[in-house]
GROMACS .gro file of C-alpha atoms in nm:
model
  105
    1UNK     CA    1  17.121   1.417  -2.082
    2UNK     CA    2  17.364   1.209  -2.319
    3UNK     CA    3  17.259   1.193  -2.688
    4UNK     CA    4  17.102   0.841  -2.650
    5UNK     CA    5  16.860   0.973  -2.419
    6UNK     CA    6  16.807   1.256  -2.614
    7UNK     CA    7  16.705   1.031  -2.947
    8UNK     CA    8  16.509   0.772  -2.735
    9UNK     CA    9  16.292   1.131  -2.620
   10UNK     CA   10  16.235   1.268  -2.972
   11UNK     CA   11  16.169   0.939  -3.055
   12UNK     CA   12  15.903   0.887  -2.805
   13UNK     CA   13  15.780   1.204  -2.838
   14UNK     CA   14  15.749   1.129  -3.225
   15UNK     CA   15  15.556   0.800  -3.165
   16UNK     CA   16  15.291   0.998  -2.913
   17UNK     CA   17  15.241   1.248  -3.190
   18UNK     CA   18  15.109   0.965  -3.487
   19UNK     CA   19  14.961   0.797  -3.236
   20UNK     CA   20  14.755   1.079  -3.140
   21UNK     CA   21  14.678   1.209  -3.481
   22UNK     CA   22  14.571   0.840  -3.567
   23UNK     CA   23  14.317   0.850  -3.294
   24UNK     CA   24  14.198   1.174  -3.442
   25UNK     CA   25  14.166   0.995  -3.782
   26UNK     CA   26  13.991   0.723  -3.603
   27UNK     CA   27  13.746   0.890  -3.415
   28UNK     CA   28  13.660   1.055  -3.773
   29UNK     CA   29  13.603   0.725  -3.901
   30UNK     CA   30  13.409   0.581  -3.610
   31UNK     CA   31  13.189   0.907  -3.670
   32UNK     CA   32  13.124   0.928  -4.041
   33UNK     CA   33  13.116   0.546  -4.097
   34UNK     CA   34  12.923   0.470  -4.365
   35UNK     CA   35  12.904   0.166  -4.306
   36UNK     CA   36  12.877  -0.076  -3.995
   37UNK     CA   37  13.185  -0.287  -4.121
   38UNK     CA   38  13.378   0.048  -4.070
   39UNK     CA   39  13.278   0.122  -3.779
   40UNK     CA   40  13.393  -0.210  -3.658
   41UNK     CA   41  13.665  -0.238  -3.782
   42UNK     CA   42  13.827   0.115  -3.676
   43UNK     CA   43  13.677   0.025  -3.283
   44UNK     CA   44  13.930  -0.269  -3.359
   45UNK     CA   45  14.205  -0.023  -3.399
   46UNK     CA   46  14.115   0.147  -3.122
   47UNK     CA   47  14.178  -0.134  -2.902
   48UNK     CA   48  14.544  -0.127  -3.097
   49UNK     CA   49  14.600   0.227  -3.036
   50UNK     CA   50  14.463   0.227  -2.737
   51UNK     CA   51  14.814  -0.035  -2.654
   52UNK     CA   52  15.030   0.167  -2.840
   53UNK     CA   53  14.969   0.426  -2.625
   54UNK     CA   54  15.064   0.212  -2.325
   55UNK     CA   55  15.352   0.070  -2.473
   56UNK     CA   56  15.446   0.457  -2.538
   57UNK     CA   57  15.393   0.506  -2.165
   58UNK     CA   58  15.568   0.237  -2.037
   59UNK     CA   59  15.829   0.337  -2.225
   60UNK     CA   60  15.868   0.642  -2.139
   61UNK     CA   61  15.858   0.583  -1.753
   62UNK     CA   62  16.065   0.264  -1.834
   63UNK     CA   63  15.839   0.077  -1.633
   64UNK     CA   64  15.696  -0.256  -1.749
   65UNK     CA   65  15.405  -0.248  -1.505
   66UNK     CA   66  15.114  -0.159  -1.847
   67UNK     CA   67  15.259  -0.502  -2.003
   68UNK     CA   68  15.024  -0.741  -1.870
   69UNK     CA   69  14.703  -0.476  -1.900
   70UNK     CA   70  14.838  -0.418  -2.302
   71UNK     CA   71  14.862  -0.828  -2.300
   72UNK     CA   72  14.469  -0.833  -2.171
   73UNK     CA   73  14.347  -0.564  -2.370
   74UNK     CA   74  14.501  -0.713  -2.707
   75UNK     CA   75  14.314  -1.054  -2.624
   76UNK     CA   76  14.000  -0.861  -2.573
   77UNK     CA   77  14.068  -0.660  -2.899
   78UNK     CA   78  14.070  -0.987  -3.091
   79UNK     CA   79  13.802  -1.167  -2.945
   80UNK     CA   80  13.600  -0.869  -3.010
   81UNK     CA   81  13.660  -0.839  -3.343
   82UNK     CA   82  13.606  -1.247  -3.384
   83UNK     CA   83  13.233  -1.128  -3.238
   84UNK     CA   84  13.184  -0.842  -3.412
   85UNK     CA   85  13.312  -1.022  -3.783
   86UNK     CA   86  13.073  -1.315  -3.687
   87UNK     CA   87  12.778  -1.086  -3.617
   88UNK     CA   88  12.783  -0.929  -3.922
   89UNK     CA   89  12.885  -1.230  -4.137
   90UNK     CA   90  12.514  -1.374  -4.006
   91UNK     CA   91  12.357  -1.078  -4.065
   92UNK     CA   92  12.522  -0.996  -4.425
   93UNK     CA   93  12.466  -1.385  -4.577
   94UNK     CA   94  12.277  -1.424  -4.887
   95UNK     CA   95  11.941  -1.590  -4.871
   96UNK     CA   96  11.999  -1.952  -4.987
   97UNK     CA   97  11.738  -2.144  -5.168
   98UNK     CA   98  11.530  -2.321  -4.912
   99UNK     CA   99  11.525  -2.002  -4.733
  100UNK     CA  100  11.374  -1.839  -5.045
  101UNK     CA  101  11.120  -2.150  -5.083
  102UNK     CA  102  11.053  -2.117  -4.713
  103UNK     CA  103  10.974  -1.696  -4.703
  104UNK     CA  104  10.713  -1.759  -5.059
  105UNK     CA  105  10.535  -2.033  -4.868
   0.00000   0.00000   0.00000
């Protein structure tokens, strides 16, 4: 094994190592919340870890097969966090002022 290959393993092996101790971190944060906000938002970066972990993969086996599934599951990171943002944006906005006339009536 020449010295290139040898740095591109400890590398690797590095990158596997913070990614895994950043999923413990998340799953932490998924449990003890408080809020729904953070919840969401660390399910987001689970969807990025989640393709980290892939492109870790596919580097290792030097294989670009996971490249299209990473490509997919990004796209369905986003639009899930585009949901999830406009779900609680509705449910989060203030009362305005014909809704307050409205509820006393």
């Amino acid at each position: 094994m020449s010295a290139p290959e040898t740095v591109d393993q400890i590398l690797l092996t590095a990158a596997v190592v913070v990614i895994v101790i950043a999923g413990a971190a998340l799953l932490t944060r998924v449990w003890r919340g408080p809020s729904m906000l953070d919840r969401a938002i660390s399910l987001d970066v689970c969807a990025a870890l989640i393709i980290a972990g892939l492109g870790a993969k596919s580097a290792m086996a030097r294989d670009a097969f996971y490249f299209p599934i990473m490509l997919v599951l990004a796209f369905l990171g986003f639009t899930g966090s585009v949901g999830i943002a406009r779900f609680i944006a509705a449910r989060d906005r203030p009362n305005t002022k014909r809704q307050k006339e409205q509820g006393t009536k």
